[in-house]
Amino acid sequence: MVAGNSGAYFLLHEAFQEVREERRAVEERGKQRLMKVQKQRETLRALLMGELSRLSELRIVLLGGRWAGKSSTGNTILAREEFKTKSHTTECVKKQGAVAGRQVTVVDTPGWHRRYDTGATPEEVKQEIVRSVSLFPAEPHALLLVIDVGYLFTETDRRAVEEHLELLGDRSWRHTIVLFTWGDSLIDRSIEQHIESWMALQQLVDKCGNRYHVLDNRNRTDGTQVTKLLQKIDEMVAGNDLWHISLTKYLESEERNRGLQQRCEEKEREKEDMRKMCEEKERENEGMRKRCEEKERENEEMRKRCEEKERENEVMRKRCEEREKKKEENKKKCMERERENEEMKKKCIEKEREKEKMEEDFRGKMEETTTTFEEAAQRLRTEIKGLKDREEEQQRETEDLRRRNEGKEEEISQLKEELSKLQKEKEESTAPVRNIVEMDLYMSGERITGSTELMSQEEEDRQRDRDRQMQREEEELRAQHQAEQEETQVQWSFYTSMSSQGERTILSSWKKNEEFTSSSLFERNM
């Protein structure tokens, strides 16, 4: 990954190292500034012999850019809502109140345009800034230059501050205190570190005599921060009075030392030379300032890149945590799946045992069924064989009956032929007799006629008896033949029905065997 990033990690590490070194330098400069302020205040107290006069009345003017928190600062100082904070201040607003046992008058002024605002500050705003100091019966004790801690104060902003404060005259700087608002935004940084982080802020605070203060506008119940601010105003006023006394003594000394005019002129020339040198130094400082601004911009860009990298690292860290959580969840799921597989294996083993038991039972039942089927098949084969034997025997008997019937038929035909012969013979034999009888009858009359009729009657009776006997024998033969045919038909029907029943039994047995085998295979696949 490092190779893929082309060594970007080492560049980022060097950038972090530079940022840490810069932070250490800022902390060191902040400590030095704090020590300088403390020493300055101690020196002032020593000059005043430890007695700091407490003013009974304070006159304060709030100055600053738009949205710097001037109105909110006025409300914090007066400990009540006197100034509107949700809209732009378009003209000077004067409010009074009792603070820490003294009368405090605060004038809120319109804010000038900052670098993010389009266009220059309107002339009306400049006139209101100039008018603010005229709202007091005397000159104000303090000009509070309000700057938002979270605002990135650049050289452009510093020049804008100087431009607008110069509207009040050069002496306005001796009455100015830089007041940082929204101090809770500093979090774990000191105000000195914040000042030392920006070159423009350093120059501005230095020009104000290293006088500054921090207010937490959200914590208005903390009265100590306002008390300390008023104390710093008292110190600034006392210091300005001491400066006025020193200036008076200097003027008296100048009047007494008019003879030193030439030396003063020489000093002036030296001062002019010094001024030129200072101008050169200023130009050098301007070049240095531009380089510092470029460096600040580079540092700002580097800081932004570092913050972006930190955010990317944070995103990567969160993704890694999410992946770890997913891995943990997958691990738990795998363990659950393993437990389920183990239970499934146990169930499969039990199913296998049940299946083996069922297969053993099935094999036993199949063996019993096969044995029963074979016995039934053997019985059927035996019965079928007996039926076939009986059928063959019946066929033989039928053939014998047929032959006997044929013989009977031949006998009947022979008898018929004999009967016809006998009838012919009878007719032939009886014709002469009949003729004789007729002649006798004719000759003898009725007696002969009666005897002839008696003989023909007896012959006819015998012939009828013989016909009846032959008819009875023929009917008996036909009835016997019909009975034999019916018995053969019954035996053949029984044979065919038994054969069909045996086939159906065999087919049903094999069908049950096939269904059981299919169900066993299906359970095994499941």
Coordinates of C-alpha atoms in Angstrom, one line a residue:
M1 CA 0.0 0.0 0.0
V2 CA 2.9 2.4 0.9
A3 CA 4.5 1.6 -2.5
G4 CA 1.1 2.3 -4.2
N5 CA 0.9 5.7 -2.4
S6 CA 4.3 6.6 -3.7
G7 CA 5.7 7.5 -0.3
A8 CA 2.7 9.8 0.6
Y9 CA 2.9 8.4 4.2
F10 CA 6.3 9.9 4.8
L11 CA 5.3 13.3 3.4
L12 CA 2.2 13.2 5.7
H13 CA 4.4 12.2 8.6
E14 CA 6.7 15.2 7.9
A15 CA 3.7 17.5 7.7
F16 CA 2.5 16.2 11.1
Q17 CA 5.9 16.8 12.5
E18 CA 6.0 20.4 11.2
V19 CA 2.5 21.0 12.7
R20 CA 3.6 19.7 16.1
E21 CA 6.7 21.8 16.1
E22 CA 4.6 24.9 15.1
R23 CA 2.2 24.1 18.0
R24 CA 5.1 23.9 20.4
A25 CA 6.4 27.2 19.2
V26 CA 3.0 28.8 19.5
E27 CA 2.6 27.5 23.1
E28 CA 6.0 28.9 24.0
R29 CA 5.2 32.3 22.5
G30 CA 1.8 32.3 24.3
K31 CA 3.6 31.7 27.6
Q32 CA 5.9 34.6 26.9
R33 CA 3.0 36.9 26.0
L34 CA 1.2 36.0 29.2
M35 CA 4.3 36.6 31.3
K36 CA 4.7 40.0 29.5
V37 CA 1.2 41.0 30.3
Q38 CA 1.5 40.0 33.9
K39 CA 4.8 41.9 34.2
Q40 CA 3.2 44.9 32.5
R41 CA 0.3 45.0 35.0
E42 CA 2.7 44.5 38.0
T43 CA 4.8 47.4 36.7
L44 CA 1.8 49.6 36.4
R45 CA 0.7 48.8 39.9
A46 CA 4.2 49.4 41.2
L47 CA 4.2 52.9 39.6
L48 CA 0.8 53.6 41.1
M49 CA 2.2 52.4 44.4
G50 CA -0.3 49.6 44.6
E51 CA -3.3 52.0 44.7
L52 CA -5.6 51.5 41.7
S53 CA -8.5 54.0 41.7
R54 CA -11.8 52.4 41.0
L55 CA -13.9 54.6 38.6
S56 CA -17.5 55.1 39.7
E57 CA -18.7 55.4 36.2
L58 CA -17.4 53.7 33.0
R59 CA -18.0 54.7 29.4
I60 CA -17.5 51.9 26.8
V61 CA -17.8 51.8 23.0
L62 CA -18.1 48.5 21.2
L63 CA -16.3 48.3 17.8
G64 CA -15.8 45.5 15.4
G65 CA -16.8 43.8 12.1
R66 CA -20.2 42.5 11.3
W67 CA -21.4 39.4 13.3
A68 CA -18.4 39.7 15.7
G69 CA -20.8 39.5 18.7
K70 CA -20.8 43.2 19.8
S71 CA -24.5 43.2 20.8
S72 CA -24.1 39.9 22.6
T73 CA -21.1 41.4 24.4
G74 CA -23.1 44.4 25.5
N75 CA -25.8 42.2 26.9
T76 CA -23.1 40.1 28.8
I77 CA -21.6 43.3 30.3
L78 CA -24.9 44.7 31.4
A79 CA -26.1 41.2 32.5
R80 CA -29.4 41.6 30.7
E81 CA -30.9 41.7 27.2
E82 CA -30.5 45.3 26.1
F83 CA -29.2 45.0 22.5
K84 CA -30.9 43.1 19.7
T85 CA -28.7 40.1 18.6
K86 CA -30.7 38.6 15.7
S87 CA -30.4 41.5 13.3
H88 CA -27.7 43.9 12.0
T89 CA -27.1 47.1 14.0
T90 CA -27.5 50.0 11.6
E91 CA -27.0 52.9 14.0
C92 CA -25.4 53.5 17.4
V93 CA -27.4 52.3 20.4
K94 CA -26.7 53.5 23.9
K95 CA -27.6 51.5 27.0
Q96 CA -26.9 51.9 30.7
G97 CA -26.9 49.7 33.8
A98 CA -25.4 49.0 37.2
V99 CA -22.5 46.5 37.1
A100 CA -20.5 45.5 40.1
G101 CA -21.7 48.5 42.1
R102 CA -20.9 51.2 39.4
Q103 CA -22.7 52.8 36.5
V104 CA -21.7 51.5 33.1
T105 CA -22.7 53.0 29.8
V106 CA -22.3 50.9 26.7
V107 CA -22.6 52.1 23.1
D108 CA -23.1 49.5 20.4
T109 CA -22.0 50.6 16.9
P110 CA -22.7 49.2 13.4
G111 CA -20.1 46.6 12.2
W112 CA -17.8 47.3 9.2
H113 CA -17.5 44.9 6.3
R114 CA -15.1 42.1 6.7
R115 CA -13.1 40.4 4.0
Y116 CA -15.9 38.0 3.2
D117 CA -18.4 40.8 2.7
T118 CA -18.8 42.3 -0.8
G119 CA -18.0 45.9 -1.3
A120 CA -16.5 48.5 1.0
T121 CA -18.0 49.7 4.3
P122 CA -20.8 52.2 3.6
E123 CA -20.2 55.8 4.5
E124 CA -23.2 55.8 6.9
V125 CA -21.4 53.1 9.0
K126 CA -18.2 55.2 9.2
Q127 CA -20.2 58.2 10.3
E128 CA -21.9 56.2 13.0
I129 CA -18.5 55.0 14.3
V130 CA -17.3 58.6 14.5
R131 CA -20.6 59.6 16.2
S132 CA -20.4 56.9 18.9
V133 CA -17.8 58.8 21.0
S134 CA -20.0 61.9 20.9
L135 CA -22.8 60.2 22.7
F136 CA -21.0 60.6 26.0
P137 CA -20.7 63.8 28.0
A138 CA -16.9 63.1 28.1
E139 CA -14.6 61.0 26.1
P140 CA -15.1 57.2 26.5
H141 CA -12.8 55.3 28.9
A142 CA -12.4 52.2 26.7
L143 CA -12.9 51.2 23.1
L144 CA -13.5 47.4 23.1
L145 CA -12.4 46.0 19.7
V146 CA -14.7 42.9 19.4
I147 CA -13.2 39.9 17.5
D148 CA -14.8 36.4 17.2
V149 CA -12.4 33.7 18.4
G150 CA -13.6 31.3 15.7
Y151 CA -13.0 33.9 12.9
L152 CA -9.8 33.5 10.9
F153 CA -8.2 36.9 11.4
T154 CA -5.9 37.8 8.5
E155 CA -3.8 40.7 7.4
T156 CA -6.7 42.1 5.4
D157 CA -8.8 42.2 8.6
R158 CA -6.0 43.9 10.5
R159 CA -5.7 46.7 7.9
A160 CA -9.5 47.1 8.0
V161 CA -9.4 47.5 11.8
E162 CA -6.6 50.1 11.6
E163 CA -8.5 52.0 8.9
H164 CA -11.7 52.2 11.0
L165 CA -10.0 53.0 14.3
E166 CA -8.1 55.9 12.6
L167 CA -11.5 57.5 12.2
L168 CA -11.4 58.2 15.9
G169 CA -7.8 59.6 15.8
D170 CA -4.3 58.3 16.6
R171 CA -4.9 58.4 20.4
S172 CA -7.7 55.8 20.1
W173 CA -5.1 53.0 20.2
R174 CA -4.2 54.0 23.8
H175 CA -7.8 53.4 24.8
T176 CA -8.4 50.2 22.9
I177 CA -8.7 46.7 24.4
V178 CA -9.0 43.7 22.1
L179 CA -12.1 41.7 23.3
F180 CA -12.4 38.1 22.1
T181 CA -15.9 36.8 22.1
W182 CA -17.3 33.2 22.2
G183 CA -14.4 32.1 24.3
D184 CA -15.9 28.6 24.8
S185 CA -14.7 27.9 21.2
L186 CA -11.1 27.8 22.4
I187 CA -11.8 24.4 24.1
D188 CA -8.4 23.3 25.4
R189 CA -6.3 26.2 24.0
S190 CA -5.4 29.4 25.8
I191 CA -6.1 32.8 24.3
E192 CA -2.3 33.5 24.1
Q193 CA -1.8 30.4 21.9
H194 CA -4.7 31.6 19.7
I195 CA -3.1 35.1 19.3
E196 CA 0.4 33.6 18.6
S197 CA -1.2 31.4 15.9
W198 CA -1.9 34.4 13.6
M199 CA 0.6 37.1 12.7
A200 CA -2.1 39.6 12.1
L201 CA -3.5 39.1 15.6
Q202 CA -0.1 39.5 17.1
Q203 CA 0.5 42.8 15.4
L204 CA -3.0 44.1 16.4
V205 CA -2.7 43.1 20.0
D206 CA 0.8 44.6 20.2
K207 CA -0.5 47.9 18.7
C208 CA -3.2 47.9 21.4
G209 CA -0.5 47.8 24.1
N210 CA -0.8 44.0 24.6
R211 CA -4.3 44.5 26.2
Y212 CA -6.8 41.8 25.5
H213 CA -9.6 39.9 27.3
V214 CA -11.8 36.9 26.6
L215 CA -15.6 36.6 27.2
D216 CA -17.8 33.5 27.1
N217 CA -21.0 35.0 25.7
R218 CA -23.0 31.9 26.4
N219 CA -22.1 31.8 30.1
R220 CA -23.7 35.1 31.2
T221 CA -24.1 34.0 34.8
D222 CA -20.4 34.1 35.4
G223 CA -19.9 37.7 36.6
T224 CA -16.2 37.2 37.2
Q225 CA -15.3 37.6 33.5
V226 CA -17.0 41.0 33.4
T227 CA -15.4 42.0 36.7
K228 CA -12.0 41.2 35.3
L229 CA -12.8 43.2 32.1
L230 CA -13.7 46.2 34.2
Q231 CA -10.6 45.9 36.2
K232 CA -8.5 45.9 33.0
I233 CA -10.3 49.0 31.9
D234 CA -9.4 50.7 35.3
E235 CA -5.7 49.7 34.8
M236 CA -5.8 51.1 31.2
V237 CA -7.3 54.4 32.4
A238 CA -4.8 54.7 35.2
G239 CA -1.9 54.0 32.8
N240 CA -3.1 56.6 30.4
D241 CA -3.3 59.2 33.2
L242 CA 0.2 58.3 34.2
W243 CA 1.3 58.8 30.6
H244 CA -0.4 62.2 30.6
I245 CA 1.6 63.2 33.7
S246 CA 4.8 62.1 32.2
L247 CA 4.0 64.0 29.0
T248 CA 3.4 67.2 31.0
K249 CA 6.8 66.8 32.8
Y250 CA 8.4 66.3 29.4
L251 CA 7.0 69.5 28.0
E252 CA 8.2 71.5 31.1
S253 CA 11.6 69.9 30.6
E254 CA 11.5 70.9 27.0
E255 CA 10.8 74.5 27.8
R256 CA 13.7 74.5 30.3
N257 CA 16.0 73.0 27.8
R258 CA 15.5 75.2 24.7
G259 CA 19.2 75.5 24.5
L260 CA 19.4 72.0 23.4
Q261 CA 17.5 72.7 20.2
Q262 CA 20.5 72.0 18.0
R263 CA 21.0 68.7 19.6
C264 CA 17.4 68.0 19.1
E265 CA 17.7 68.9 15.4
E266 CA 20.6 66.5 15.1
K267 CA 18.5 64.0 16.8
E268 CA 15.8 64.8 14.3
R269 CA 18.2 64.1 11.5
E270 CA 19.2 61.0 13.2
K271 CA 15.6 60.2 13.6
E272 CA 15.0 60.9 9.9
D273 CA 17.8 58.5 9.1
M274 CA 16.3 56.1 11.5
R275 CA 13.0 56.6 9.9
K276 CA 14.4 55.8 6.5
M277 CA 16.0 52.8 8.0
C278 CA 12.7 51.9 9.6
E279 CA 11.0 52.3 6.2
E280 CA 13.5 50.0 4.7
K281 CA 12.9 47.7 7.6
E282 CA 9.2 48.1 7.1
R283 CA 9.6 47.2 3.4
E284 CA 11.7 44.2 4.5
N285 CA 9.1 43.4 7.1
E286 CA 6.4 43.8 4.4
G287 CA 8.2 41.3 2.3
M288 CA 8.7 39.1 5.3
R289 CA 5.0 39.6 6.2
K290 CA 4.0 38.5 2.7
R291 CA 6.2 35.5 2.9
C292 CA 4.7 34.8 6.3
E293 CA 1.2 35.1 4.9
E294 CA 2.2 32.7 2.1
K295 CA 3.6 30.4 4.8
E296 CA 0.4 30.8 6.8
R297 CA -1.6 29.9 3.7
E298 CA 0.6 26.9 3.1
N299 CA 0.2 25.9 6.7
E300 CA -3.5 26.4 6.5
E301 CA -3.7 24.3 3.4
M302 CA -1.5 21.7 5.0
R303 CA -3.7 21.8 8.1
K304 CA -6.8 21.3 6.0
R305 CA -5.1 18.4 4.2
C306 CA -4.1 17.0 7.6
E307 CA -7.7 17.3 8.8
E308 CA -8.9 15.7 5.6
K309 CA -6.4 12.9 6.1
E310 CA -7.6 12.6 9.7
R311 CA -11.2 12.4 8.6
E312 CA -10.2 9.8 6.0
N313 CA -8.3 7.8 8.7
E314 CA -11.4 8.1 10.9
V315 CA -13.6 6.8 8.1
M316 CA -11.1 4.0 7.5
R317 CA -11.1 3.2 11.2
K318 CA -14.9 3.1 11.3
R319 CA -14.9 0.8 8.2
C320 CA -12.3 -1.5 9.9
E321 CA -14.5 -1.6 13.0
E322 CA -17.5 -2.4 10.9
R323 CA -15.6 -5.1 9.1
E324 CA -14.5 -6.5 12.5
K325 CA -18.1 -6.5 13.6
K326 CA -19.1 -8.3 10.4
K327 CA -16.4 -10.8 10.9
E328 CA -17.5 -11.4 14.5
E329 CA -21.1 -11.8 13.3
N330 CA -20.0 -14.2 10.5
K331 CA -18.0 -16.1 13.1
K332 CA -21.1 -16.5 15.3
K333 CA -23.2 -17.5 12.3
C334 CA -20.5 -20.1 11.3
M335 CA -20.6 -21.5 14.9
E336 CA -24.4 -21.6 14.7
R337 CA -24.2 -23.3 11.3
E338 CA -21.7 -25.8 12.7
R339 CA -24.0 -26.6 15.6
E340 CA -26.9 -26.9 13.2
N341 CA -24.8 -29.2 11.0
E342 CA -23.9 -31.3 14.0
E343 CA -27.5 -31.6 15.0
M344 CA -28.3 -32.4 11.3
K345 CA -25.6 -35.1 11.3
K346 CA -27.1 -36.6 14.5
K347 CA -30.5 -36.6 12.9
C348 CA -29.1 -38.1 9.7
I349 CA -27.4 -40.9 11.7
E350 CA -30.7 -41.5 13.5
K351 CA -32.5 -41.5 10.1
E352 CA -29.9 -43.9 8.7
R353 CA -30.5 -46.2 11.7
E354 CA -34.2 -46.0 11.2
K355 CA -33.7 -46.6 7.5
E356 CA -31.5 -49.6 8.1
K357 CA -34.1 -51.0 10.5
M358 CA -36.8 -50.4 8.0
E359 CA -34.7 -52.0 5.3
E360 CA -34.2 -55.0 7.5
D361 CA -37.9 -55.2 8.3
F362 CA -38.6 -54.7 4.6
R363 CA -36.1 -57.5 3.7
G364 CA -37.8 -59.8 6.2
K365 CA -41.2 -58.9 4.9
M366 CA -40.0 -59.3 1.4
E367 CA -38.5 -62.7 2.2
E368 CA -41.8 -63.7 3.8
T369 CA -43.7 -62.3 0.9
T370 CA -41.4 -64.0 -1.6
T371 CA -41.7 -67.3 0.3
T372 CA -45.5 -66.9 0.4
F373 CA -45.5 -65.9 -3.2
E374 CA -43.3 -68.8 -4.2
E375 CA -45.5 -71.2 -2.3
A376 CA -48.6 -69.7 -3.9
A377 CA -47.0 -69.8 -7.2
Q378 CA -46.0 -73.4 -6.6
R379 CA -49.5 -74.3 -5.6
L380 CA -50.8 -72.4 -8.7
R381 CA -48.4 -74.2 -10.9
T382 CA -49.4 -77.5 -9.3
E383 CA -53.1 -76.7 -9.7
I384 CA -52.5 -75.4 -13.3
K385 CA -50.6 -78.6 -14.0
G386 CA -53.5 -80.7 -12.6
L387 CA -56.0 -78.6 -14.5
K388 CA -53.9 -79.1 -17.7
D389 CA -53.8 -82.9 -16.9
R390 CA -57.6 -82.9 -16.3
E391 CA -58.0 -80.8 -19.5
E392 CA -56.0 -83.3 -21.4
E393 CA -57.9 -86.1 -19.8
Q394 CA -61.2 -84.4 -20.7
Q395 CA -59.9 -83.8 -24.2
R396 CA -59.1 -87.5 -24.4
E397 CA -62.5 -88.4 -23.0
T398 CA -64.1 -85.9 -25.3
E399 CA -62.2 -87.5 -28.2
D400 CA -63.4 -90.9 -27.0
L401 CA -67.0 -89.7 -26.8
R402 CA -66.6 -88.1 -30.2
R403 CA -65.3 -91.3 -31.6
R404 CA -68.1 -93.2 -29.8
N405 CA -70.6 -90.7 -31.1
E406 CA -69.2 -91.2 -34.6
G407 CA -69.5 -95.0 -34.0
K408 CA -73.0 -94.5 -32.7
E409 CA -73.7 -92.3 -35.7
E410 CA -72.4 -95.0 -38.0
E411 CA -74.4 -97.6 -36.1
I412 CA -77.5 -95.4 -36.4
S413 CA -76.9 -94.9 -40.1
Q414 CA -76.3 -98.6 -40.4
L415 CA -79.5 -99.3 -38.4
K416 CA -81.3 -96.8 -40.7
E417 CA -79.9 -98.5 -43.7
E418 CA -80.9 -101.9 -42.2
L419 CA -84.3 -100.5 -41.3
S420 CA -84.8 -99.2 -44.9
K421 CA -83.7 -102.6 -46.2
L422 CA -86.0 -104.3 -43.8
Q423 CA -88.8 -102.0 -44.9
K424 CA -88.0 -102.8 -48.5
E425 CA -87.8 -106.5 -47.7
K426 CA -91.0 -106.2 -45.8
E427 CA -92.7 -104.5 -48.7
E428 CA -91.3 -107.0 -51.1
S429 CA -92.2 -109.9 -48.8
T430 CA -95.6 -108.6 -48.0
A431 CA -96.5 -107.8 -51.5
P432 CA -97.2 -111.4 -52.7
V433 CA -98.8 -112.2 -49.4
R434 CA -101.0 -109.1 -49.7
N435 CA -101.9 -110.1 -53.1
I436 CA -102.7 -113.6 -51.9
V437 CA -104.5 -112.3 -48.9
E438 CA -106.4 -110.0 -51.1
M439 CA -107.2 -112.8 -53.3
D440 CA -108.1 -114.9 -50.3
L441 CA -110.1 -112.1 -48.9
Y442 CA -111.7 -111.7 -52.0
M443 CA -112.3 -115.4 -52.1
S444 CA -112.9 -116.0 -48.4
G445 CA -114.3 -112.8 -47.3
E446 CA -113.9 -111.0 -44.0
R447 CA -111.9 -113.6 -41.9
I448 CA -108.9 -113.4 -44.0
T449 CA -109.0 -109.7 -44.0
G450 CA -108.9 -109.6 -40.2
S451 CA -105.9 -111.9 -39.9
T452 CA -103.9 -109.9 -42.4
E453 CA -104.6 -106.7 -40.6
L454 CA -103.5 -108.3 -37.3
M455 CA -100.1 -109.3 -38.8
S456 CA -99.4 -105.9 -40.2
Q457 CA -100.4 -104.3 -36.9
E458 CA -97.9 -106.4 -34.9
E459 CA -95.1 -105.7 -37.4
E460 CA -95.7 -101.9 -37.1
D461 CA -95.7 -102.1 -33.3
R462 CA -92.3 -103.9 -33.3
Q463 CA -90.9 -101.3 -35.7
R464 CA -92.1 -98.5 -33.6
D465 CA -90.5 -100.0 -30.5
R466 CA -87.2 -100.3 -32.3
D467 CA -87.5 -96.7 -33.5
R468 CA -88.2 -95.5 -29.9
Q469 CA -85.2 -97.6 -28.6
M470 CA -82.9 -96.0 -31.1
Q471 CA -84.2 -92.5 -30.4
R472 CA -83.7 -93.0 -26.7
E473 CA -80.1 -94.2 -27.3
E474 CA -79.4 -91.2 -29.5
E475 CA -80.8 -88.8 -27.0
E476 CA -78.7 -90.4 -24.2
L477 CA -75.6 -90.1 -26.3
R478 CA -76.3 -86.5 -27.1
A479 CA -77.1 -85.7 -23.4
Q480 CA -73.8 -87.4 -22.3
H481 CA -71.9 -85.5 -24.9
Q482 CA -73.5 -82.2 -23.9
A483 CA -72.7 -82.9 -20.2
E484 CA -69.1 -83.7 -21.1
Q485 CA -68.8 -80.4 -23.0
E486 CA -70.3 -78.4 -20.1
E487 CA -67.9 -80.0 -17.6
T488 CA -65.0 -79.2 -19.9
Q489 CA -66.1 -75.6 -20.3
V490 CA -66.4 -75.2 -16.5
Q491 CA -62.9 -76.6 -15.9
W492 CA -61.5 -74.4 -18.6
S493 CA -63.1 -71.2 -17.0
F494 CA -61.8 -72.2 -13.6
Y495 CA -58.3 -72.7 -15.1
T496 CA -58.4 -69.3 -16.8
S497 CA -59.7 -67.5 -13.7
M498 CA -57.0 -69.1 -11.5
S499 CA -54.3 -68.1 -14.1
S500 CA -55.6 -64.5 -14.1
Q501 CA -55.7 -64.3 -10.3
G502 CA -52.2 -65.6 -10.0
E503 CA -50.9 -63.1 -12.5
R504 CA -52.7 -60.3 -10.7
T505 CA -51.2 -61.5 -7.4
I506 CA -47.7 -61.5 -8.9
L507 CA -48.1 -58.1 -10.4
S508 CA -49.4 -56.5 -7.2
S509 CA -46.6 -58.0 -5.2
W510 CA -44.0 -56.7 -7.6
K511 CA -45.7 -53.3 -7.7
K512 CA -45.6 -53.0 -3.9
N513 CA -42.0 -54.0 -3.9
E514 CA -41.2 -51.3 -6.6
E515 CA -43.1 -48.6 -4.6
F516 CA -41.3 -49.4 -1.4
T517 CA -37.9 -49.4 -3.1
S518 CA -38.7 -46.0 -4.7
S519 CA -39.8 -44.5 -1.3
S520 CA -36.6 -45.8 0.3
L521 CA -34.5 -44.2 -2.4
F522 CA -36.4 -40.9 -2.0
E523 CA -35.8 -40.9 1.7
R524 CA -32.2 -41.6 1.2
N525 CA -31.8 -38.7 -1.2
M526 CA -33.6 -36.4 1.2

